[in-house]
Amino acid sequence: MAINIAIDAMGGDRGLAVTVPASIDALKKFSDIHVILVGKQAEIEQVLAGYQYDSSRITVVHAEQVVDMDELPSKALRNKRQSSMRIALNLVKENEAQACVSAGNTGALMAVAKFVLKTLPDIDRPAICTSMPTMQGHVHVLDLGANVGCTGENLLQFAVMGSVLASAVDGNATPRVGLLNIGEEEIKGHQRIKDAHLLIQETSINYVGYIEGDDIYKGNTDVVVCDGFDGNIALKSSEGVAKMIAFYLREAFNRNIFTKIAGLIAYPVLKSFKDKVDPRRYNGASLLGLRKIVIKSHGGADQFAFLQAIAEARLEVSKNVPERISAEVSKLIQGDI
Amino acid sequence: MAINIAIDAMGGDRGLAVTVPASIDALKKFSDIHVILVGKQAEIEQVLAGYQYDSSRITVVHAEQVVDMDELPSKALRNKRQSSMRIALNLVKENEAQACVSAGNTGALMAVAKFVLKTLPDIDRPAICTSMPTMQGHVHVLDLGANVGCTGENLLQFAVMGSVLASAVDGNATPRVGLLNIGEEEIKGHQRIKDAHLLIQETSINYVGYIEGDDIYKGNTDVVVCDGFDGNIALKSSEGVAKMIAFYLREAFNRNIFTKIAGLIAYPVLKSFKDKVDPRRYNGASLLGLRKIVIKSHGGADQFAFLQAIAEARLEVSKNVPERISAEVSKLIQGDI
């Protein structure tokens, strides 16, 4: 049976111009999926008309409204019941789809998803988890901004959820989990982090202890757990410095005719380097802790990046991520892990 | 009159092998300084013997003890009264030197410096401030880890201190100050940050409001204010991602004979790029809010990096940074800024 993926076709900075072609690419790449494009029907059909695709594998569901990229979550929840985001989530709730992908406003997506799909039993707060490149492969980091001011107990739940995700999607039976802090001395950091440190130690999680910001990229952990504020600072600072480095690298090769020639000669090497650290490859953050699968794409995602978010949705459906999280959290409550 | 700079010659991962030659380089670069090397006299003299230098411009002061890189600050304060770090700071206290430079343990340096030199009147907590590269130049970021769990009032003081530093060392009369947060919506973030936001708005500081992690590197602020935990996460994450990018760039050029040839051809360009983003150029963090000037070098600094920290000390002495901070904080208390 096909995996049905509901796409919030209107979401993101470029909306249909990205979501529609990326969905068609996904159909080509994955023979086992069916895509439901949710949004303004006439507009979607107009964009679809420009492409070749198997029409039996795409359904269009009309939605009259669009959640704005800067709309307050509470307003999106109250006033946008006919939005493409809301209707895509409704399709998941009603089992018409097994996952939803949206490049819309993160706060609104989390609020509406929590309201429509509900959190798993015994999960206090869903978290946003993304994977990031490391010198060895990749690492799953959560939370990235959904929860500010977590308790130690919340962070423990994030450790369980991240560990389950890594285990499910990477096939790693004992993912190494680190807790983001500012020093290796046990005296540093916030109380919540010290609490979480003790709580996680008591479980069977493969806990490696405190890590610092630079450790995220070293590849010595598979999961990094942090408060949403801290995770967001780490993620955004990393994005900023990576953009600055790219800026100066381009500038150096564009300085004059000689540097431009050097750039042409080095182009294949620079291209292979760029592909390796390309943030678009890591697009598609998971809203973990909900009863169903919701993937948040970066708002500025292009067609290639949005395709990765759809691929992440498909992978999590095939690995039954929410069911596995639920089972592990139940064990945790019963003191079995 | 010469600027006397006391060097904790034993501090840092490589101690004398870095601090001594960097000090000799500093004498060559700056004709107006005198260096006081504090540490194990026989060892210092042995290293000095390997170099050509003007012996009238270097004094050696013996110190029997060394603060270990992982020593607890409280222990360093209690048990290491004869350490090179402590004696270098004593020289500053006794006006034998105008500034101290140390690559030793950050926590110990802050604790000992606060004890020996004291904080400025009306400053609650000194902060660690470093400059970082941006797409437009550089930015001063504080606090980077000395203070976890700041109040809005503490953050306001950091804004004043950072603003004074930027104004003094960059000659920028109205440095733009941003407050690190996780979103531009006023509802996000910790209470301390919301409090600081209101407090800074009431001053004459050129406050640009909340900024996010990626804004640090854009060059649209001259000073970034944050809690020490958040600043440390931002700094370390940035370091980590920059190292990962450098790792993959090297890897791409080292893959085979063709990529190595491309690397040779592109070498001058890659070199000019590397110089631009070289973190060693930004070595030398200021412990702001003390009565005297203390500069913290990265523990892993090499000779070039440590020289930058000495240059920062010299610059701050010539610009009377502590006096200017004190004057601005007094104005703040009196409601004049």
XYZ file of C-alpha atoms in Angstrom:
674
model
C 0.000 0.000 0.000
C 1.270 3.460 -0.889
C 2.456 5.905 1.754
C 0.195 8.933 1.535
C 1.920 12.222 2.263
C -0.102 15.405 2.735
C 1.794 18.476 1.541
C 0.942 21.960 2.751
C 1.399 23.211 -0.798
C 1.011 26.903 0.089
C 3.606 26.930 2.897
C 7.090 28.418 2.692
C 8.544 31.566 1.194
C 7.994 30.366 -2.375
C 4.899 28.184 -1.896
C 3.674 26.276 -4.956
C 6.734 27.093 -7.068
C 8.702 24.835 -4.731
C 6.215 22.397 -3.209
C 4.660 21.218 -6.490
C 7.837 20.414 -8.462
C 9.435 18.885 -5.337
C 6.386 16.632 -4.924
C 6.684 15.491 -8.541
C 10.398 14.791 -7.965
C 9.440 12.747 -4.897
C 7.051 10.607 -6.969
C 9.888 9.896 -9.394
C 12.310 9.067 -6.625
C 10.003 6.937 -4.480
C 7.695 4.474 -6.173
C 5.821 3.765 -2.924
C 4.362 7.196 -2.206
C 1.188 9.072 -3.101
C 1.106 12.835 -2.649
C -1.866 14.935 -1.540
C -1.315 18.582 -2.411
C -3.369 20.816 -0.128
C -4.015 24.429 -1.096
C -5.726 26.674 -3.581
C -6.934 24.145 -6.121
C -6.930 26.331 -9.218
C -3.431 27.603 -8.504
C -2.086 24.124 -7.797
C -3.587 22.784 -11.009
C -2.100 25.634 -12.962
C 1.382 24.819 -11.656
C 0.859 21.073 -12.150
C -0.073 21.703 -15.793
C 3.533 22.739 -16.457
C 4.899 19.287 -15.510
C 4.757 15.675 -16.674
C 3.616 13.364 -13.875
C 1.526 10.293 -13.107
C -1.810 11.890 -12.241
C -2.986 8.765 -10.418
C -0.327 9.421 -7.773
C -1.279 13.019 -6.943
C -4.498 14.190 -5.347
C -5.353 17.860 -4.937
C -7.372 18.918 -1.892
C -8.676 22.457 -1.860
C -7.951 24.848 1.031
C -9.165 28.396 0.914
C -6.807 29.964 3.455
C -3.052 30.277 3.929
C -1.194 30.704 7.232
C 1.139 33.680 6.904
C 4.831 33.166 7.611
C 4.758 35.675 10.474
C 1.289 34.922 11.806
C 1.016 34.348 15.548
C 0.421 30.662 16.323
C -2.661 31.463 18.405
C -4.185 33.410 15.526
C -3.383 30.712 13.002
C -5.070 28.206 15.295
C -8.190 30.297 15.796
C -8.678 32.011 12.456
C -7.249 29.670 9.850
C -9.362 26.535 10.090
C -9.547 26.351 6.301
C -5.822 26.831 5.787
C -3.714 24.458 3.718
C -1.663 23.695 6.852
C -4.725 22.817 8.938
C -6.382 20.729 6.250
C -3.141 18.825 5.555
C -2.947 18.003 9.273
C -6.643 17.018 9.300
C -5.914 14.509 6.527
C -3.282 12.920 8.752
C -5.654 12.881 11.698
C -8.310 11.155 9.591
C -5.761 8.601 8.319
C -6.104 9.856 4.752
C -2.376 10.505 4.974
C 0.377 9.032 7.140
C 2.451 12.201 7.336
C 2.265 15.930 6.712
C 5.061 18.111 5.297
C 4.923 21.895 5.621
C 7.358 24.735 4.976
C 5.005 27.109 6.792
C 5.522 29.125 9.951
C 7.115 26.862 12.588
C 5.198 28.172 15.599
C 1.862 27.865 13.839
C 2.669 24.382 12.545
C 3.572 23.175 16.033
C 0.478 24.761 17.610
C -1.945 23.479 14.982
C -0.321 20.029 14.872
C -0.547 19.696 18.655
C -4.206 20.737 18.547
C -5.215 18.529 15.623
C -3.029 15.452 16.145
C -2.421 15.605 19.932
C 0.739 14.602 21.726
C 1.514 10.979 22.509
C 0.395 9.698 25.936
C 2.936 10.634 28.644
C 4.766 13.134 26.428
C 4.601 16.584 27.997
C 5.958 18.602 25.116
C 6.646 17.717 21.500
C 10.064 18.842 20.281
C 11.556 19.902 16.962
C 14.405 17.655 15.870
C 16.643 18.079 12.869
C 19.722 16.278 11.660
C 22.927 18.185 11.068
C 26.176 17.188 9.374
C 29.206 16.161 11.442
C 32.773 15.183 10.572
C 31.652 11.551 10.774
C 28.133 11.624 9.350
C 25.191 13.306 11.002
C 23.615 13.997 14.381
C 20.001 14.522 15.486
C 19.518 17.660 17.575
C 16.437 18.457 19.659
C 14.770 20.717 20.721
C 15.348 23.534 18.279
C 12.920 26.131 19.477
C 9.517 24.672 20.315
C 10.197 24.630 24.065
C 11.851 27.392 26.038
C 12.541 26.774 29.721
C 12.333 22.977 29.790
C 12.507 20.965 32.987
C 14.950 18.103 33.477
C 12.017 15.759 32.907
C 11.254 17.393 29.521
C 14.887 17.002 28.496
C 14.790 13.346 29.538
C 11.806 12.829 27.236
C 13.710 14.544 24.414
C 16.586 12.123 25.057
C 14.193 9.181 24.680
C 12.572 10.609 21.545
C 15.879 11.493 19.898
C 17.304 8.116 20.738
C 14.279 6.346 19.215
C 14.464 8.494 16.080
C 18.175 7.817 15.568
C 17.657 4.155 16.180
C 14.694 3.984 13.762
C 16.014 6.014 10.845
C 19.727 5.197 11.080
C 19.386 1.577 12.204
C 21.706 2.345 15.100
C 20.634 0.178 18.046
C 22.474 2.199 20.709
C 22.732 5.816 19.573
C 25.054 7.928 21.729
C 23.146 10.749 23.418
C 24.842 13.960 24.647
C 23.409 16.821 26.688
C 24.349 20.328 25.533
C 26.046 22.354 28.237
C 28.755 24.971 28.433
C 31.525 23.016 30.142
C 32.473 19.574 31.126
C 32.677 20.497 34.779
C 29.569 19.330 36.572
C 29.215 22.669 38.327
C 28.403 24.654 35.204
C 25.079 25.193 33.475
C 21.451 25.575 34.368
C 19.643 23.549 37.012
C 17.418 21.947 34.353
C 20.509 20.524 32.681
C 21.919 19.134 35.911
C 18.521 17.551 36.636
C 18.378 16.006 33.170
C 21.951 14.749 33.559
C 20.959 12.726 36.627
C 17.678 11.516 35.129
C 19.184 10.317 31.839
C 21.972 8.486 33.686
C 19.342 6.352 35.389
C 17.961 5.056 32.099
C 19.372 2.524 29.668
C 19.971 5.290 27.116
C 23.536 5.224 25.752
C 24.303 8.509 27.476
C 27.737 10.075 26.924
C 27.204 13.022 29.302
C 27.649 16.730 28.759
C 28.899 18.030 25.454
C 29.775 21.561 24.346
C 28.681 23.466 21.253
C 31.704 22.474 19.189
C 31.131 18.784 19.943
C 27.885 18.856 17.921
C 29.949 18.701 14.727
C 32.627 16.258 15.821
C 30.580 13.136 15.281
C 31.054 11.695 18.769
C 27.307 11.739 19.483
C 24.287 10.603 17.477
C 21.750 12.675 19.406
C 22.167 16.063 21.087
C 19.553 17.047 23.667
C 18.955 20.671 24.644
C 16.385 23.239 25.640
C 14.719 24.828 22.618
C 16.320 28.167 23.300
C 19.827 26.712 23.412
C 19.237 24.515 20.369
C 17.952 27.434 18.373
C 20.988 29.556 19.321
C 23.325 26.702 18.321
C 21.535 26.058 15.017
C 21.189 29.685 13.977
C 24.753 30.614 14.975
C 26.009 27.655 12.977
C 23.963 28.720 9.955
C 25.305 32.244 10.297
C 28.950 31.283 10.436
C 28.555 28.816 7.561
C 27.013 31.553 5.409
C 29.806 33.931 6.322
C 32.448 31.369 5.370
C 30.699 30.728 2.035
C 30.562 34.487 1.475
C 34.309 34.934 2.004
C 35.125 31.845 -0.067
C 33.122 33.220 -3.010
C 34.673 36.626 -2.509
C 38.210 35.198 -2.577
C 37.580 33.389 -5.883
C 35.826 36.399 -7.432
C 38.542 38.923 -6.682
C 40.159 39.144 -10.115
C 40.735 37.279 -13.359
C 43.466 35.056 -11.842
C 41.401 34.014 -8.855
C 38.467 33.372 -11.195
C 40.603 31.035 -13.310
C 41.772 29.275 -10.136
C 38.107 28.977 -9.203
C 37.248 27.368 -12.543
C 40.044 24.821 -12.113
C 39.042 24.115 -8.528
C 35.318 24.076 -9.397
C 34.784 20.283 -9.305
C 36.525 20.110 -5.936
C 34.609 23.057 -4.521
C 31.399 21.513 -5.854
C 32.045 18.170 -4.139
C 32.900 20.026 -0.920
C 29.732 22.101 -1.175
C 27.582 19.030 -1.724
C 29.020 17.509 1.436
C 28.094 20.396 3.711
C 24.994 21.482 1.763
C 22.380 22.369 4.421
C 19.612 21.545 1.934
C 20.501 17.865 2.342
C 19.505 18.145 6.009
C 16.187 19.877 5.396
C 13.156 18.370 7.116
C 12.832 18.695 10.887
C 10.618 16.256 12.767
C 7.937 17.391 15.207
C 8.567 14.520 17.616
C 6.139 13.503 20.340
C 2.959 13.896 18.311
C 0.699 10.933 17.570
C 1.483 11.254 13.870
C 4.358 12.325 11.646
C 4.789 16.008 10.837
C 7.863 17.282 9.020
C 8.777 20.953 9.018
C 10.714 22.153 5.990
C 12.800 25.318 6.159
C 10.658 28.223 4.943
C 13.290 29.208 2.405
C 13.681 25.649 1.065
C 14.147 25.195 -2.674
C 12.899 22.249 -4.714
C 15.855 20.007 -3.775
C 15.592 20.858 -0.066
C 11.809 20.348 0.036
C 12.295 16.947 -1.611
C 14.526 15.962 1.334
C 11.724 16.897 3.741
C 9.311 14.649 1.822
C 11.928 11.861 1.916
C 12.215 12.286 5.687
C 8.413 11.967 6.031
C 8.422 8.787 3.968
C 11.293 7.323 5.989
C 9.621 8.026 9.324
C 6.350 6.474 8.118
C 8.174 3.337 6.987
C 9.923 3.115 10.363
C 6.809 3.748 12.491
C 8.539 6.471 14.459
C 5.589 7.650 16.607
C 4.671 4.092 17.637
C 8.264 3.403 18.625
C 8.503 6.623 20.628
C 5.264 5.776 22.388
C 6.508 2.303 23.293
C 9.804 3.644 24.674
C 8.132 6.395 26.676
C 5.774 3.830 28.217
C 8.767 1.746 29.217
C 10.382 4.845 30.708
C 7.282 5.591 32.785
C 7.270 2.005 33.996
C 10.957 2.269 34.875
C 11.945 -0.306 32.276
C 14.564 1.748 30.473
C 56.087 56.007 29.032
C 55.950 52.364 28.033
C 52.843 50.274 28.459
C 53.757 47.448 30.828
C 52.023 44.177 30.077
C 52.194 41.284 32.547
C 52.117 37.911 30.798
C 51.070 34.735 32.595
C 53.899 32.922 30.832
C 52.928 29.458 32.098
C 49.266 29.632 30.989
C 47.757 27.824 28.025
C 48.122 24.376 26.543
C 51.663 25.063 25.312
C 52.832 27.556 27.959
C 56.271 29.070 27.457
C 56.715 27.680 23.939
C 53.967 30.096 22.869
C 53.966 32.940 25.389
C 57.701 33.744 25.189
C 58.122 33.983 21.384
C 54.773 35.798 21.092
C 55.979 38.342 23.648
C 59.178 38.892 21.661
C 57.064 39.357 18.513
C 54.973 41.911 20.389
C 58.080 43.918 21.300
C 59.032 43.999 17.621
C 55.562 45.013 16.554
C 54.900 47.646 19.214
C 57.678 50.017 20.189
C 55.685 51.383 23.132
C 55.382 48.232 25.249
C 57.393 46.526 27.972
C 56.677 42.893 28.784
C 56.814 41.251 32.211
C 56.991 37.481 31.875
C 55.660 35.807 35.002
C 56.441 32.146 35.684
C 59.224 29.711 36.472
C 62.260 31.943 36.076
C 64.805 29.306 35.058
C 62.465 27.858 32.446
C 61.588 31.280 31.048
C 65.246 32.240 30.796
C 66.034 29.005 29.045
C 63.401 29.710 26.400
C 64.429 33.366 26.104
C 68.029 32.274 25.436
C 66.906 30.851 22.112
C 65.782 34.261 20.811
C 67.229 37.657 19.903
C 65.488 40.455 21.791
C 66.037 43.777 23.529
C 66.605 42.641 27.111
C 65.798 46.105 28.486
C 62.204 45.617 27.349
C 61.545 42.288 29.072
C 61.460 41.642 32.818
C 61.109 38.155 34.272
C 59.214 37.753 37.541
C 59.409 34.369 39.218
C 56.308 32.407 40.182
C 56.605 28.992 41.742
C 53.132 27.624 40.954
C 51.013 27.058 37.858
C 47.201 26.984 37.688
C 46.165 23.799 35.908
C 43.941 24.093 32.845
C 41.169 22.056 34.507
C 41.620 23.295 38.080
C 38.460 24.439 39.847
C 38.398 28.251 40.175
C 37.836 28.037 43.943
C 40.889 25.814 44.339
C 43.060 28.026 42.140
C 42.016 30.988 44.278
C 42.743 29.255 47.576
C 45.772 27.111 46.821
C 47.678 28.920 44.076
C 48.712 32.222 45.621
C 52.182 31.854 44.094
C 50.925 30.974 40.632
C 52.053 32.822 37.518
C 48.416 33.866 36.957
C 48.014 35.312 40.436
C 51.348 37.106 40.442
C 50.710 38.597 36.981
C 47.402 39.958 38.302
C 49.111 41.241 41.457
C 51.501 43.236 39.257
C 48.495 44.912 37.636
C 46.930 45.615 41.009
C 50.175 47.235 42.219
C 50.394 49.328 39.023
C 53.601 47.580 37.975
C 51.704 46.630 34.818
C 48.680 48.178 33.106
C 47.271 44.903 31.795
C 47.541 41.155 32.237
C 47.354 38.562 29.455
C 46.747 34.884 30.274
C 45.954 31.775 28.232
C 45.161 29.928 31.464
C 41.938 28.367 32.665
C 39.093 30.853 32.068
C 37.145 30.183 35.235
C 40.231 30.500 37.411
C 41.367 33.675 35.631
C 37.972 35.315 36.168
C 37.798 34.246 39.820
C 41.344 35.337 40.657
C 41.054 38.573 38.653
C 37.815 39.495 40.462
C 39.444 38.770 43.803
C 42.701 40.590 43.111
C 41.562 43.506 40.961
C 37.909 43.882 42.068
C 34.991 44.867 39.888
C 34.298 48.480 38.999
C 31.873 50.337 41.283
C 28.244 49.612 40.318
C 29.161 46.659 38.120
C 27.506 43.518 39.438
C 29.291 40.977 37.294
C 32.272 41.242 34.981
C 31.730 39.650 31.573
C 33.900 37.980 28.971
C 33.806 39.760 25.630
C 35.428 38.695 22.390
C 35.302 40.022 18.880
C 34.216 37.763 16.057
C 34.357 38.210 12.287
C 31.272 39.245 10.333
C 30.521 39.741 6.644
C 31.193 43.457 7.186
C 34.043 43.494 9.703
C 33.731 42.348 13.290
C 31.369 42.323 16.255
C 31.949 42.281 20.025
C 30.003 39.550 21.815
C 29.437 39.363 25.577
C 29.044 37.441 27.868
C 30.695 34.254 26.694
C 30.450 32.089 29.764
C 31.368 33.962 32.941
C 27.740 34.495 33.953
C 24.987 31.914 33.741
C 21.468 33.001 34.632
C 21.849 36.769 34.268
C 19.119 39.221 35.191
C 17.873 41.890 32.811
C 19.909 44.377 34.834
C 23.105 42.339 34.296
C 22.428 42.242 30.563
C 21.889 46.007 30.566
C 25.330 46.439 32.151
C 26.819 44.161 29.489
C 25.203 46.391 26.853
C 26.872 49.433 28.385
C 30.259 47.725 28.685
C 30.150 46.303 25.155
C 29.089 49.637 23.759
C 31.963 51.423 25.535
C 34.476 48.828 24.334
C 33.326 49.066 20.701
C 33.363 52.828 20.899
C 36.859 52.889 22.460
C 38.669 50.327 20.325
C 36.866 50.845 17.011
C 36.359 54.597 17.277
C 32.668 54.072 16.555
C 30.725 56.730 18.460
C 27.356 54.971 18.266
C 27.906 51.219 18.093
C 24.764 49.247 17.259
C 23.842 46.896 20.106
C 21.686 43.775 19.597
C 20.249 41.387 22.182
C 20.525 37.678 21.356
C 17.159 35.919 21.313
C 15.538 33.120 19.380
C 12.940 34.992 17.374
C 11.964 38.435 16.413
C 8.527 38.031 17.945
C 8.440 39.772 21.283
C 6.731 36.810 22.906
C 9.682 34.464 22.567
C 12.663 33.977 24.850
C 13.470 34.070 28.528
C 12.123 36.631 30.980
C 15.632 38.017 31.568
C 15.870 38.880 27.891
C 12.491 40.604 27.834
C 13.509 42.575 30.922
C 16.810 43.590 29.333
C 14.977 44.565 26.130
C 12.890 47.103 28.041
C 15.803 48.366 30.137
C 18.169 48.924 27.205
C 15.443 50.737 25.255
C 15.302 53.353 28.006
C 18.979 54.263 27.621
C 20.749 56.273 24.941
C 22.497 53.116 23.713
C 22.108 52.644 19.951
C 19.930 49.588 20.511
C 18.742 47.675 17.447
C 16.591 45.168 19.374
C 16.511 41.387 19.293
C 18.769 39.511 16.936
C 19.032 35.785 16.196
C 22.118 33.549 16.119
C 22.681 33.951 12.390
C 22.599 37.743 12.688
C 25.843 37.679 14.713
C 27.781 37.167 11.467
C 25.830 39.483 9.191
C 27.531 42.664 10.342
C 24.350 44.553 11.198
C 25.386 44.964 14.847
C 28.621 46.054 16.497
C 27.852 44.520 19.891
C 25.846 41.403 20.745
C 24.637 41.058 24.328
C 23.687 37.692 25.817
C 23.706 35.546 28.914
C 27.014 33.686 29.331
C 25.367 30.347 28.685
C 23.839 31.485 25.407
C 27.012 33.258 24.288
C 29.091 30.192 25.010
C 26.708 27.974 23.033
C 26.801 30.420 20.101
C 30.602 30.738 20.168
C 31.358 27.038 20.563
C 28.798 25.949 17.968
C 30.273 28.456 15.548
C 33.778 27.150 16.210
C 32.551 23.606 15.683
C 30.868 24.237 12.364
C 33.837 26.281 11.100
C 36.195 23.413 11.944
C 33.915 20.935 10.209
C 33.802 23.085 7.075
C 37.615 23.386 7.090
C 37.847 19.612 7.524
C 35.649 18.899 4.483
C 37.402 21.562 2.401
C 40.795 19.958 3.120
C 39.331 16.532 2.470
C 37.956 17.603 -0.926
C 41.338 18.953 -2.053
C 43.237 15.924 -0.724
C 41.099 13.306 -2.429
C 43.423 12.416 -5.336
C 46.214 13.725 -7.534
C 43.841 15.870 -9.623
C 42.200 17.541 -6.651
C 45.656 18.108 -5.143
C 46.797 19.891 -8.318
C 43.617 21.989 -8.252
C 44.464 22.768 -4.616
C 47.959 23.940 -5.544
C 46.560 26.222 -8.227
C 43.882 27.564 -5.888
C 46.320 27.825 -2.961
C 46.839 31.624 -2.999
C 43.078 32.120 -3.115
C 42.396 29.612 -0.353
C 45.154 31.227 1.699
C 43.663 34.713 1.374
C 40.254 33.283 2.265
C 41.693 31.477 5.286
C 43.421 34.629 6.511
C 40.119 36.465 6.355
C 38.233 34.042 8.594
C 41.250 32.950 10.684
C 39.979 32.695 14.275
C 43.514 33.379 15.548
C 43.093 36.986 14.408
C 40.259 37.341 16.904
C 42.117 35.833 19.864
C 42.091 37.873 23.064
C 38.855 38.141 25.036
C 38.410 41.023 27.471
C 37.309 40.502 31.063
C 35.167 43.632 31.122
C 33.918 45.265 34.313
C 37.116 44.853 36.336
C 39.070 47.868 37.585
C 41.988 46.912 35.355
C 42.565 45.271 31.982
C 42.743 41.483 31.786
C 42.865 39.689 28.456
C 42.097 35.983 28.170
C 43.813 34.176 25.310
C 42.429 30.909 23.990
C 44.178 28.053 25.803
C 45.172 26.475 22.499
C 46.527 29.733 21.056
C 49.683 29.571 18.967
C 52.343 32.285 18.753
C 50.402 34.379 16.216
C 47.151 34.107 18.177
C 48.789 34.969 21.502
C 50.368 38.023 19.870
C 46.849 39.243 19.024
C 45.865 38.930 22.678
C 48.870 41.064 23.679
C 47.889 43.591 20.977
C 44.363 43.720 22.423
C 45.779 44.413 25.900
C 47.914 47.245 24.536
C 44.968 48.741 22.637
C 42.696 48.681 25.674
C 45.373 50.321 27.836
C 45.857 53.078 25.271
C 42.104 53.655 25.126
C 41.539 53.634 28.909
C 38.752 51.090 28.612
C 38.067 50.515 32.354
C 37.877 54.243 33.091
C 35.451 54.760 30.200
C 33.268 51.864 31.330
C 33.221 53.249 34.846
C 32.190 56.689 33.619
C 29.358 55.292 31.474
C 28.076 53.023 34.232
C 27.996 55.983 36.630
C 25.949 57.926 34.080
C 23.625 54.942 33.750
C 23.091 54.780 37.514
C 22.336 58.506 37.537
C 19.892 58.037 34.676
C 21.988 60.096 32.275
C 22.234 57.557 29.474
